Amino acid sequence: MRKDGNDGGSLITVELPNALCSYTEQNPSLVLDEPCKTVADALAALGRKSPGALDRIMDERGDVRRHVNLFVNGENVRFLDGLGTAVPNGATIFVLAAVSGG
Amino acid sequence: MKGAFVLRSDKSRKKWKIEGPHFRGEAVYALLHDTRGDRPRTFAATNSMHWGPTLRTSNDNGATWSEPGPQTVRFPADSGRALGQIWQIAPGRATEPDVFYCGVEPAALFESRDGGESWQPNQGLLNHEHQPKWQPGGGGLCLHTIVLDPDNRRRMLIAMSTGGVYRSEDGGKSWRARNAGVRAQFMPEEHRYPEFGQCVHKVVHHPSRPERLFLQNHWGLYRSDDWGDNWTDIANGVPSDFGFAMQMHPHDPDTVYIVPIEADVFRATPEAKLRVYRTRNAGGSWQPLTKGLPQSGAYENVLRDALAADSFDSAGIYFGTRSGKLYGSRDEGTSWTEIADALPPIVCVKTGTTGAA
């Protein structure tokens, strides 16, 4: 297994908020079944499963929307390496609406 | 600002039933009810503070709406831009029922030729030489007005804040700024009439006289008789020439409605009186319409797409305020009634007529 990511198993889980479940047939939890070293990889894999969900998380420039937060194992990636943050084997990525907005 | 409300009435327009909100918590800056094709369709541009903008459609006059899929109105990856908001949804010409236009922020025009399924940015505006110098107004850098020549498919006009008015004579391939005579109050005095950069708030015309345009500016009320080549001041008898909203009468090409606002630094109705102004002589003079509207203590604002007309013989005129009040008139503005008094802030009012009315 690589130190900087997972080994390609089906072990990365993305937890989505209710607001995005209309894009995933009401499934709030998606397991990614392709190799993902970083958050960017995981989002790309999410986009292949659900392009609509990805469009709500990232704009067409590839920037995470301003009022969206991504957590890897409980840590906000804004305070780690952003989209370059490593996703360890078995990690869960939470997608959450920021406290701002509404 | 918090969703879309659908208000239904019969032809008498005396009683209204409110439905909604649809899209709870999302801002809806643009709506369109289109009846050109073989089935009426309603479009709503929704924008979630968290999850961004999207375009939705309804095939049952706004009762139910499509779930959004992948974003269809999107900038090309190499443009370096991302969709902030859809400010306007406009139908194409009557003879082109599958054509629609969207005006968006950051300022750009999108076109659909397949009934709104897919959208392409207008390259002439996207890559316009003036584009780097367009600056955002208070609402952002938005393209909010789309005016088509109903007869000439090669001619169309758009307006943006800021940037001003641009017109194409070649079907949207190229665009020329058309702002001669329109002032930019926020510029140094000797530069107040630039080629472009004006903060135009709305432009309207009547399809029976398409060359004659009326313009509500960020300071300034204007008319053009030549598709925007020249603009003349028509602020004759209004308490302020600042304002946002402007609406054409559906049948009379000489009648236009506005809601003057005191100033950009005090965005409220002058003298705390809520007054719609109407001209019946194409801007030669304007008269206040006050019957049924509060004439004291009314510090209201009516935004650029919050004034609308229906298509009945005795035209209904409607407007919504920033404070969430909706007013309607069944007699072309002569008298008004309050239809709703505690909605969220209103940014967009549009009308549609269904066959069952």
Short mmCIF file of C-alpha atoms in Angstrom, two decimals:
data_model
loop_
_atom_site.label_atom_id
_atom_site.label_comp_id
_atom_site.label_asym_id
_atom_site.label_seq_id
_atom_site.Cartn_x
_atom_site.Cartn_y
_atom_site.Cartn_z
CA MET A 1 0.00 0.00 0.00
CA ARG A 2 1.20 3.50 -0.79
CA LYS A 3 1.87 5.85 2.10
CA ASP A 4 0.23 8.81 0.39
CA GLY A 5 -3.05 7.23 -0.55
CA ASN A 6 -5.05 4.08 -0.80
CA ASP A 7 -4.21 0.92 -2.66
CA GLY A 8 -6.93 1.15 -5.24
CA GLY A 9 -9.50 -0.83 -3.31
CA SER A 10 -13.12 0.23 -2.97
CA LEU A 11 -12.52 1.94 0.31
CA ILE A 12 -13.06 5.67 -0.14
CA THR A 13 -16.52 6.77 0.92
CA VAL A 14 -18.07 10.13 0.12
CA GLU A 15 -20.84 11.30 2.42
CA LEU A 16 -23.15 13.82 0.79
CA PRO A 17 -25.63 16.23 2.39
CA ASN A 18 -29.34 15.84 1.76
CA ALA A 19 -29.22 18.77 -0.66
CA LEU A 20 -27.18 16.70 -3.11
CA CYS A 21 -28.99 13.38 -2.79
CA SER A 22 -31.28 14.25 -5.68
CA TYR A 23 -28.23 13.68 -7.88
CA THR A 24 -27.48 10.24 -6.45
CA GLU A 25 -30.88 8.55 -6.46
CA GLN A 26 -31.25 9.64 -2.83
CA ASN A 27 -28.11 7.80 -1.80
CA PRO A 28 -26.19 9.92 0.75
CA SER A 29 -23.17 7.64 0.82
CA LEU A 30 -21.13 6.73 -2.27
CA VAL A 31 -18.25 4.28 -2.27
CA LEU A 32 -15.60 5.05 -4.87
CA ASP A 33 -14.38 2.03 -6.77
CA GLU A 34 -11.28 3.44 -8.40
CA PRO A 35 -7.84 4.49 -7.12
CA CYS A 36 -7.76 7.85 -5.37
CA LYS A 37 -4.60 9.39 -4.00
CA THR A 38 -5.97 12.84 -3.30
CA VAL A 39 -9.20 14.71 -2.73
CA ALA A 40 -8.99 15.86 -6.35
CA ASP A 41 -8.89 12.24 -7.49
CA ALA A 42 -11.83 11.40 -5.29
CA LEU A 43 -13.90 14.29 -6.61
CA ALA A 44 -13.09 13.27 -10.18
CA ALA A 45 -14.24 9.74 -9.37
CA LEU A 46 -17.37 11.15 -7.76
CA GLY A 47 -18.00 13.14 -10.93
CA ARG A 48 -17.90 9.97 -13.01
CA LYS A 49 -20.57 8.48 -10.77
CA SER A 50 -22.61 11.65 -10.43
CA PRO A 51 -21.72 14.63 -12.65
CA GLY A 52 -24.54 16.66 -11.15
CA ALA A 53 -23.26 16.26 -7.61
CA LEU A 54 -19.78 17.28 -8.65
CA ASP A 55 -21.15 20.41 -10.36
CA ARG A 56 -22.66 21.49 -7.08
CA ILE A 57 -19.41 20.97 -5.19
CA MET A 58 -17.04 22.51 -7.74
CA ASP A 59 -17.52 25.21 -10.35
CA GLU A 60 -16.45 24.80 -13.97
CA ARG A 61 -13.00 26.18 -13.17
CA GLY A 62 -12.45 23.25 -10.84
CA ASP A 63 -12.64 25.37 -7.70
CA VAL A 64 -14.55 24.08 -4.70
CA ARG A 65 -17.50 26.42 -4.22
CA ARG A 66 -16.88 29.11 -1.65
CA HIS A 67 -19.49 27.95 0.84
CA VAL A 68 -18.76 24.23 0.60
CA ASN A 69 -16.42 22.42 2.96
CA LEU A 70 -14.75 19.05 2.46
CA PHE A 71 -13.52 17.00 5.38
CA VAL A 72 -11.19 14.01 5.21
CA ASN A 73 -11.49 11.91 8.31
CA GLY A 74 -12.84 14.92 10.15
CA GLU A 75 -10.25 17.46 8.99
CA ASN A 76 -11.25 20.39 6.78
CA VAL A 77 -9.10 20.17 3.67
CA ARG A 78 -8.94 23.98 3.47
CA PHE A 79 -6.53 23.75 6.37
CA LEU A 80 -4.62 20.81 4.90
CA ASP A 81 -3.49 20.70 1.29
CA GLY A 82 -6.81 21.59 -0.30
CA LEU A 83 -7.59 19.41 -3.29
CA GLY A 84 -4.12 17.92 -2.96
CA THR A 85 -4.90 16.50 0.46
CA ALA A 86 -4.15 12.79 0.58
CA VAL A 87 -7.01 10.37 1.14
CA PRO A 88 -5.78 7.35 3.13
CA ASN A 89 -7.14 3.90 2.52
CA GLY A 90 -10.55 3.63 4.12
CA ALA A 91 -11.02 7.38 4.39
CA THR A 92 -14.39 9.05 4.47
CA ILE A 93 -14.84 12.39 2.76
CA PHE A 94 -17.66 14.49 4.13
CA VAL A 95 -19.19 17.18 1.90
CA LEU A 96 -20.90 19.84 4.00
CA ALA A 97 -22.49 23.24 3.54
CA ALA A 98 -20.40 25.87 5.30
CA VAL A 99 -21.89 27.80 8.16
CA SER A 100 -22.07 30.84 5.88
CA GLY A 101 -24.85 31.51 3.43
CA GLY A 102 -28.50 30.66 3.40
CA MET B 1 -34.46 35.74 -2.54
CA LYS B 2 -35.60 32.60 -0.72
CA GLY B 3 -37.40 30.70 -3.42
CA ALA B 4 -40.09 31.10 -6.10
CA PHE B 5 -43.73 31.72 -5.34
CA VAL B 6 -46.41 31.07 -7.95
CA LEU B 7 -49.53 33.24 -7.69
CA ARG B 8 -52.53 32.17 -9.72
CA SER B 9 -55.72 33.99 -10.59
CA ASP B 10 -58.43 33.88 -13.22
CA LYS B 11 -59.03 36.47 -15.89
CA SER B 12 -60.60 38.87 -13.38
CA ARG B 13 -57.29 38.99 -11.46
CA LYS B 14 -59.17 39.87 -8.26
CA LYS B 15 -58.18 36.96 -6.04
CA TRP B 16 -54.82 35.30 -5.95
CA LYS B 17 -53.76 31.95 -4.63
CA ILE B 18 -50.14 31.72 -3.53
CA GLU B 19 -48.15 28.50 -3.99
CA GLY B 20 -44.65 27.91 -2.78
CA PRO B 21 -41.98 28.48 -2.02
CA HIS B 22 -40.37 26.29 -4.61
CA PHE B 23 -36.57 25.93 -4.26
CA ARG B 24 -36.64 26.78 -0.56
CA GLY B 25 -33.70 28.91 0.45
CA GLU B 26 -32.46 29.51 -3.08
CA ALA B 27 -32.41 32.88 -4.82
CA VAL B 28 -34.40 33.08 -8.06
CA TYR B 29 -33.25 36.03 -10.13
CA ALA B 30 -34.78 34.97 -13.46
CA LEU B 31 -38.02 33.36 -14.56
CA LEU B 32 -39.66 32.83 -17.91
CA HIS B 33 -42.99 31.40 -18.97
CA ASP B 34 -42.73 30.51 -22.64
CA THR B 35 -45.68 29.64 -24.83
CA ARG B 36 -44.14 29.63 -28.30
CA GLY B 37 -43.81 25.90 -28.81
CA ASP B 38 -46.37 23.14 -28.77
CA ARG B 39 -46.35 23.03 -24.96
CA PRO B 40 -45.93 25.84 -22.44
CA ARG B 41 -42.76 25.69 -20.41
CA THR B 42 -41.57 27.64 -17.42
CA PHE B 43 -37.91 28.25 -16.60
CA ALA B 44 -36.43 29.24 -13.26
CA ALA B 45 -32.83 30.20 -12.62
CA THR B 46 -32.13 29.15 -9.06
CA ASN B 47 -29.04 29.87 -7.04
CA SER B 48 -28.07 28.20 -3.82
CA MET B 49 -25.62 30.12 -1.67
CA HIS B 50 -23.86 26.83 -1.04
CA TRP B 51 -24.36 24.73 -4.15
CA GLY B 52 -24.38 27.33 -6.90
CA PRO B 53 -26.66 28.24 -9.79
CA THR B 54 -28.76 25.98 -11.93
CA LEU B 55 -31.58 26.14 -14.43
CA ARG B 56 -34.86 24.30 -13.84
CA THR B 57 -37.94 23.77 -15.96
CA SER B 58 -41.59 23.07 -15.37
CA ASN B 59 -44.04 21.55 -17.82
CA ASP B 60 -47.12 22.21 -15.69
CA ASN B 61 -47.04 25.98 -15.30
CA GLY B 62 -44.84 25.99 -12.23
CA ALA B 63 -46.65 23.36 -10.15
CA THR B 64 -43.73 20.91 -10.26
CA TRP B 65 -40.14 21.42 -11.36
CA SER B 66 -37.34 19.36 -12.79
CA GLU B 67 -34.56 18.24 -10.53
CA PRO B 68 -31.37 19.86 -11.69
CA GLY B 69 -28.85 17.66 -13.40
CA PRO B 70 -25.33 18.55 -14.46
CA GLN B 71 -24.93 22.27 -14.97
CA THR B 72 -25.90 23.10 -18.55
CA VAL B 73 -25.09 26.82 -18.55
CA ARG B 74 -21.35 26.72 -18.04
CA PHE B 75 -18.32 28.64 -19.20
CA PRO B 76 -15.68 26.89 -21.30
CA ALA B 77 -12.81 25.56 -19.22
CA ASP B 78 -10.32 27.82 -21.00
CA SER B 79 -12.31 30.98 -20.25
CA GLY B 80 -11.16 31.11 -16.65
CA ARG B 81 -14.68 32.04 -15.62
CA ALA B 82 -17.36 30.30 -13.61
CA LEU B 83 -21.08 30.91 -13.63
CA GLY B 84 -22.10 33.10 -10.72
CA GLN B 85 -25.74 33.67 -11.47
CA ILE B 86 -28.28 33.61 -14.28
CA TRP B 87 -29.85 37.06 -14.40
CA GLN B 88 -32.15 36.74 -17.36
CA ILE B 89 -33.87 34.03 -19.39
CA ALA B 90 -35.30 35.30 -22.66
CA PRO B 91 -37.19 33.52 -25.40
CA GLY B 92 -35.94 33.65 -28.96
CA ARG B 93 -38.13 35.01 -31.72
CA ALA B 94 -41.65 33.72 -32.24
CA THR B 95 -40.46 31.87 -35.32
CA GLU B 96 -37.68 30.11 -33.36
CA PRO B 97 -39.50 28.27 -30.59
CA ASP B 98 -36.46 26.19 -29.62
CA VAL B 99 -34.21 29.22 -29.16
CA PHE B 100 -33.57 30.70 -25.72
CA TYR B 101 -31.04 33.12 -24.31
CA CYS B 102 -29.55 33.50 -20.84
CA GLY B 103 -27.79 36.58 -19.54
CA VAL B 104 -25.42 35.71 -16.73
CA GLU B 105 -22.85 36.90 -14.25
CA PRO B 106 -19.96 37.33 -14.97
CA ALA B 107 -21.30 39.21 -17.96
CA ALA B 108 -21.92 36.79 -20.81
CA LEU B 109 -24.70 35.66 -23.10
CA PHE B 110 -25.61 32.01 -23.58
CA GLU B 111 -27.79 30.62 -26.35
CA SER B 112 -29.76 27.39 -26.61
CA ARG B 113 -31.07 26.10 -29.91
CA ASP B 114 -32.62 22.90 -28.57
CA GLY B 115 -35.27 24.15 -26.23
CA GLY B 116 -32.95 24.80 -23.30
CA GLU B 117 -31.31 21.38 -23.17
CA SER B 118 -27.83 22.62 -24.03
CA TRP B 119 -26.28 26.08 -23.98
CA GLN B 120 -23.37 27.71 -25.73
CA PRO B 121 -21.68 30.98 -24.78
CA ASN B 122 -21.73 33.79 -27.31
CA GLN B 123 -18.11 33.96 -28.37
CA GLY B 124 -18.33 37.51 -29.69
CA LEU B 125 -19.09 38.83 -26.24
CA LEU B 126 -17.00 36.28 -24.38
CA ASN B 127 -13.91 37.49 -26.20
CA HIS B 128 -14.91 41.11 -26.73
CA GLU B 129 -12.00 43.55 -26.61
CA HIS B 130 -13.86 45.62 -23.98
CA GLN B 131 -14.49 42.63 -21.75
CA PRO B 132 -11.45 43.08 -19.46
CA LYS B 133 -12.67 46.59 -18.64
CA TRP B 134 -16.25 45.76 -17.71
CA GLN B 135 -16.65 46.33 -13.98
CA PRO B 136 -19.18 44.87 -11.57
CA GLY B 137 -22.00 47.07 -10.34
CA GLY B 138 -23.72 46.63 -6.99
CA GLY B 139 -25.32 43.38 -8.12
CA GLY B 140 -22.18 41.98 -9.68
CA LEU B 141 -21.02 42.07 -13.31
CA CYS B 142 -24.27 40.92 -14.80
CA LEU B 143 -25.75 40.75 -18.28
CA HIS B 144 -29.41 41.35 -17.42
CA THR B 145 -31.15 42.55 -20.57
CA ILE B 146 -31.69 40.82 -23.92
CA VAL B 147 -33.65 42.60 -26.65
CA LEU B 148 -34.26 40.94 -30.02
CA ASP B 149 -35.32 42.47 -33.29
CA PRO B 150 -38.48 40.45 -33.95
CA ASP B 151 -38.05 40.66 -37.72
CA ASN B 152 -34.31 40.77 -38.33
CA ARG B 153 -32.60 37.63 -37.05
CA ARG B 154 -29.21 39.26 -37.31
CA ARG B 155 -29.95 42.11 -34.92
CA MET B 156 -30.02 41.89 -31.14
CA LEU B 157 -29.08 44.07 -28.22
CA ILE B 158 -27.92 43.34 -24.69
CA ALA B 159 -27.19 45.44 -21.63
CA MET B 160 -24.99 44.85 -18.65
CA SER B 161 -23.96 46.47 -15.40
CA THR B 162 -21.47 47.78 -15.96
CA GLY B 163 -20.50 47.83 -19.55
CA GLY B 164 -23.66 49.34 -20.97
CA VAL B 165 -25.53 48.56 -24.15
CA TYR B 166 -24.08 46.46 -26.98
CA ARG B 167 -25.72 45.62 -30.29
CA SER B 168 -25.01 42.97 -32.87
CA GLU B 169 -25.95 43.24 -36.54
CA ASP B 170 -24.55 39.89 -37.59
CA GLY B 171 -26.42 37.37 -35.49
CA GLY B 172 -24.19 37.76 -32.45
CA LYS B 173 -20.79 37.32 -34.09
CA SER B 174 -19.66 40.86 -33.30
CA TRP B 175 -20.90 43.54 -30.93
CA ARG B 176 -20.57 47.32 -30.83
CA ALA B 177 -21.08 49.49 -27.75
CA ARG B 178 -24.17 51.68 -28.23
CA ASN B 179 -24.07 54.17 -25.37
CA ALA B 180 -23.82 57.59 -27.06
CA GLY B 181 -25.61 60.08 -24.83
CA VAL B 182 -25.86 57.79 -21.78
CA ARG B 183 -24.00 59.21 -18.81
CA ALA B 184 -21.76 57.48 -16.32
CA GLN B 185 -22.31 59.61 -13.24
CA PHE B 186 -19.68 57.74 -11.31
CA MET B 187 -16.87 58.84 -13.66
CA PRO B 188 -14.84 62.08 -13.47
CA GLU B 189 -16.84 64.92 -15.00
CA GLU B 190 -14.92 65.14 -18.26
CA HIS B 191 -15.31 61.39 -18.80
CA ARG B 192 -19.01 60.97 -18.07
CA TYR B 193 -19.97 59.93 -21.60
CA PRO B 194 -17.59 57.08 -22.42
CA GLU B 195 -18.01 54.66 -25.30
CA PHE B 196 -18.82 51.93 -22.78
CA GLY B 197 -18.76 51.34 -19.05
CA GLN B 198 -22.19 52.78 -18.25
CA CYS B 199 -24.22 51.07 -15.57
CA VAL B 200 -27.38 50.43 -17.55
CA HIS B 201 -30.09 48.87 -15.41
CA LYS B 202 -32.78 47.89 -17.95
CA VAL B 203 -33.75 48.41 -21.60
CA VAL B 204 -37.21 47.73 -23.06
CA HIS B 205 -38.96 48.13 -26.38
CA HIS B 206 -42.25 47.22 -28.00
CA PRO B 207 -42.12 44.66 -30.82
CA SER B 208 -44.31 46.86 -33.03
CA ARG B 209 -41.66 49.60 -32.88
CA PRO B 210 -38.51 47.63 -32.22
CA GLU B 211 -36.11 50.45 -33.13
CA ARG B 212 -37.39 52.63 -30.29
CA LEU B 213 -35.74 51.72 -27.01
CA PHE B 214 -36.26 52.98 -23.50
CA LEU B 215 -33.45 52.80 -20.97
CA GLN B 216 -33.32 53.09 -17.18
CA ASN B 217 -29.79 53.91 -16.22
CA HIS B 218 -27.88 54.15 -12.97
CA TRP B 219 -28.76 57.87 -13.07
CA GLY B 220 -30.52 58.65 -16.29
CA LEU B 221 -33.69 57.91 -18.21
CA TYR B 222 -33.27 57.71 -21.96
CA ARG B 223 -34.91 56.91 -25.28
CA SER B 224 -33.36 55.90 -28.56
CA ASP B 225 -35.20 56.00 -31.87
CA ASP B 226 -32.49 54.22 -33.83
CA TRP B 227 -31.70 50.94 -32.06
CA GLY B 228 -29.35 52.60 -29.62
CA ASP B 229 -27.18 54.62 -31.98
CA ASN B 230 -28.22 57.78 -30.12
CA TRP B 231 -29.86 58.27 -26.76
CA THR B 232 -31.79 61.33 -25.55
CA ASP B 233 -32.78 62.24 -22.00
CA ILE B 234 -36.47 61.71 -21.22
CA ALA B 235 -36.41 62.34 -17.46
CA ASN B 236 -39.30 64.79 -17.82
CA GLY B 237 -41.13 65.24 -14.54
CA VAL B 238 -39.76 62.35 -12.52
CA PRO B 239 -38.61 62.90 -8.91
CA SER B 240 -35.35 61.07 -9.66
CA ASP B 241 -33.84 59.62 -12.80
CA PHE B 242 -32.22 56.86 -10.77
CA GLY B 243 -33.99 53.52 -10.69
CA PHE B 244 -33.82 49.90 -11.69
CA ALA B 245 -37.10 48.58 -13.04
CA MET B 246 -38.66 49.43 -16.39
CA GLN B 247 -41.58 47.73 -18.10
CA MET B 248 -43.12 48.19 -21.53
CA HIS B 249 -46.89 48.24 -21.89
CA PRO B 250 -47.88 45.01 -23.65
CA HIS B 251 -50.00 46.71 -26.32
CA ASP B 252 -49.15 50.42 -26.46
CA PRO B 253 -45.68 51.25 -27.78
CA ASP B 254 -45.86 54.74 -26.25
CA THR B 255 -46.49 53.55 -22.68
CA VAL B 256 -43.70 52.63 -20.29
CA TYR B 257 -43.58 52.13 -16.51
CA ILE B 258 -40.75 52.87 -14.07
CA VAL B 259 -40.28 53.14 -10.31
CA PRO B 260 -37.92 56.05 -9.55
CA ILE B 261 -35.52 55.55 -6.65
CA GLU B 262 -34.01 58.46 -4.76
CA ALA B 263 -30.30 57.77 -5.23
CA ASP B 264 -27.65 55.10 -5.44
CA VAL B 265 -26.54 56.03 -1.94
CA PHE B 266 -30.14 55.93 -0.68
CA ARG B 267 -31.98 53.23 -2.55
CA ALA B 268 -35.53 54.06 -1.50
CA THR B 269 -38.57 55.61 -3.11
CA PRO B 270 -38.31 59.44 -3.08
CA GLU B 271 -40.15 61.30 -0.30
CA ALA B 272 -41.02 57.91 1.22
CA LYS B 273 -43.85 57.58 -1.33
CA LEU B 274 -44.28 54.39 -3.30
CA ARG B 275 -45.01 55.65 -6.81
CA VAL B 276 -44.94 53.98 -10.17
CA TYR B 277 -44.46 56.48 -12.99
CA ARG B 278 -46.04 56.00 -16.38
CA THR B 279 -45.47 57.77 -19.64
CA ARG B 280 -48.08 57.55 -22.39
CA ASN B 281 -46.18 59.64 -24.87
CA ALA B 282 -42.90 57.75 -25.13
CA GLY B 283 -41.16 59.74 -22.43
CA GLY B 284 -42.47 63.22 -23.27
CA SER B 285 -43.90 63.35 -19.77
CA TRP B 286 -44.36 61.02 -16.81
CA GLN B 287 -47.23 60.82 -14.33
CA PRO B 288 -47.15 59.27 -10.85
CA LEU B 289 -49.50 56.36 -10.19
CA THR B 290 -50.36 56.35 -6.50
CA LYS B 291 -53.90 55.09 -5.97
CA GLY B 292 -53.69 52.18 -3.56
CA LEU B 293 -49.98 52.62 -2.89
CA PRO B 294 -48.61 53.95 0.44
CA GLN B 295 -47.79 57.64 0.20
CA SER B 296 -46.01 58.05 3.50
CA GLY B 297 -43.37 56.08 5.33
CA ALA B 298 -42.66 53.92 2.29
CA TYR B 299 -38.90 53.47 1.97
CA GLU B 300 -39.13 50.82 -0.71
CA ASN B 301 -36.94 49.63 -3.55
CA VAL B 302 -38.07 47.84 -6.70
CA LEU B 303 -35.30 45.96 -8.47
CA ARG B 304 -34.64 45.61 -12.17
CA ASP B 305 -36.73 42.52 -12.90
CA ALA B 306 -39.41 43.08 -10.28
CA LEU B 307 -41.83 45.03 -12.51
CA ALA B 308 -43.96 43.11 -15.00
CA ALA B 309 -47.06 43.25 -17.19
CA ASP B 310 -49.56 40.65 -18.29
CA SER B 311 -51.09 40.44 -21.75
CA PHE B 312 -54.78 41.07 -21.09
CA ASP B 313 -56.58 43.84 -22.98
CA SER B 314 -56.68 45.94 -19.85
CA ALA B 315 -53.09 45.24 -18.97
CA GLY B 316 -52.20 44.04 -15.51
CA ILE B 317 -49.08 45.62 -14.05
CA TYR B 318 -47.28 44.01 -11.12
CA PHE B 319 -44.28 44.82 -9.00
CA GLY B 320 -42.52 43.43 -5.97
CA THR B 321 -40.46 45.29 -3.41
CA ARG B 322 -37.21 44.55 -1.70
CA SER B 323 -39.28 44.37 1.49
CA GLY B 324 -41.39 41.50 0.17
CA LYS B 325 -44.60 43.25 -0.84
CA LEU B 326 -46.30 42.42 -4.12
CA TYR B 327 -48.68 44.92 -5.73
CA GLY B 328 -50.89 44.53 -8.75
CA SER B 329 -53.01 46.73 -10.98
CA ARG B 330 -55.82 45.51 -13.22
CA ASP B 331 -56.28 48.85 -14.94
CA GLU B 332 -52.88 49.54 -16.46
CA GLY B 333 -51.48 51.12 -13.32
CA THR B 334 -54.26 53.57 -12.50
CA SER B 335 -55.08 51.81 -9.22
CA TRP B 336 -53.25 49.18 -7.19
CA THR B 337 -53.94 46.50 -4.62
CA GLU B 338 -51.54 44.69 -2.33
CA ILE B 339 -51.45 41.03 -3.32
CA ALA B 340 -48.91 39.84 -0.73
CA ASP B 341 -47.25 41.73 2.09
CA ALA B 342 -44.66 39.53 3.75
CA LEU B 343 -42.78 37.55 1.16
CA PRO B 344 -38.99 37.33 1.20
CA PRO B 345 -37.18 40.13 -0.66
CA ILE B 346 -38.49 40.19 -4.24
CA VAL B 347 -35.99 40.36 -7.07
CA CYS B 348 -38.00 38.98 -9.98
CA VAL B 349 -41.67 39.17 -11.01
CA LYS B 350 -42.78 37.53 -14.26
CA THR B 351 -46.19 36.73 -15.69
CA GLY B 352 -47.66 34.02 -17.81
CA THR B 353 -51.10 33.26 -19.18
CA THR B 354 -52.41 29.74 -19.53
CA GLY B 355 -55.24 28.55 -21.72
CA ALA B 356 -57.43 27.69 -18.78
CA ALA B 357 -57.58 31.28 -17.55
#
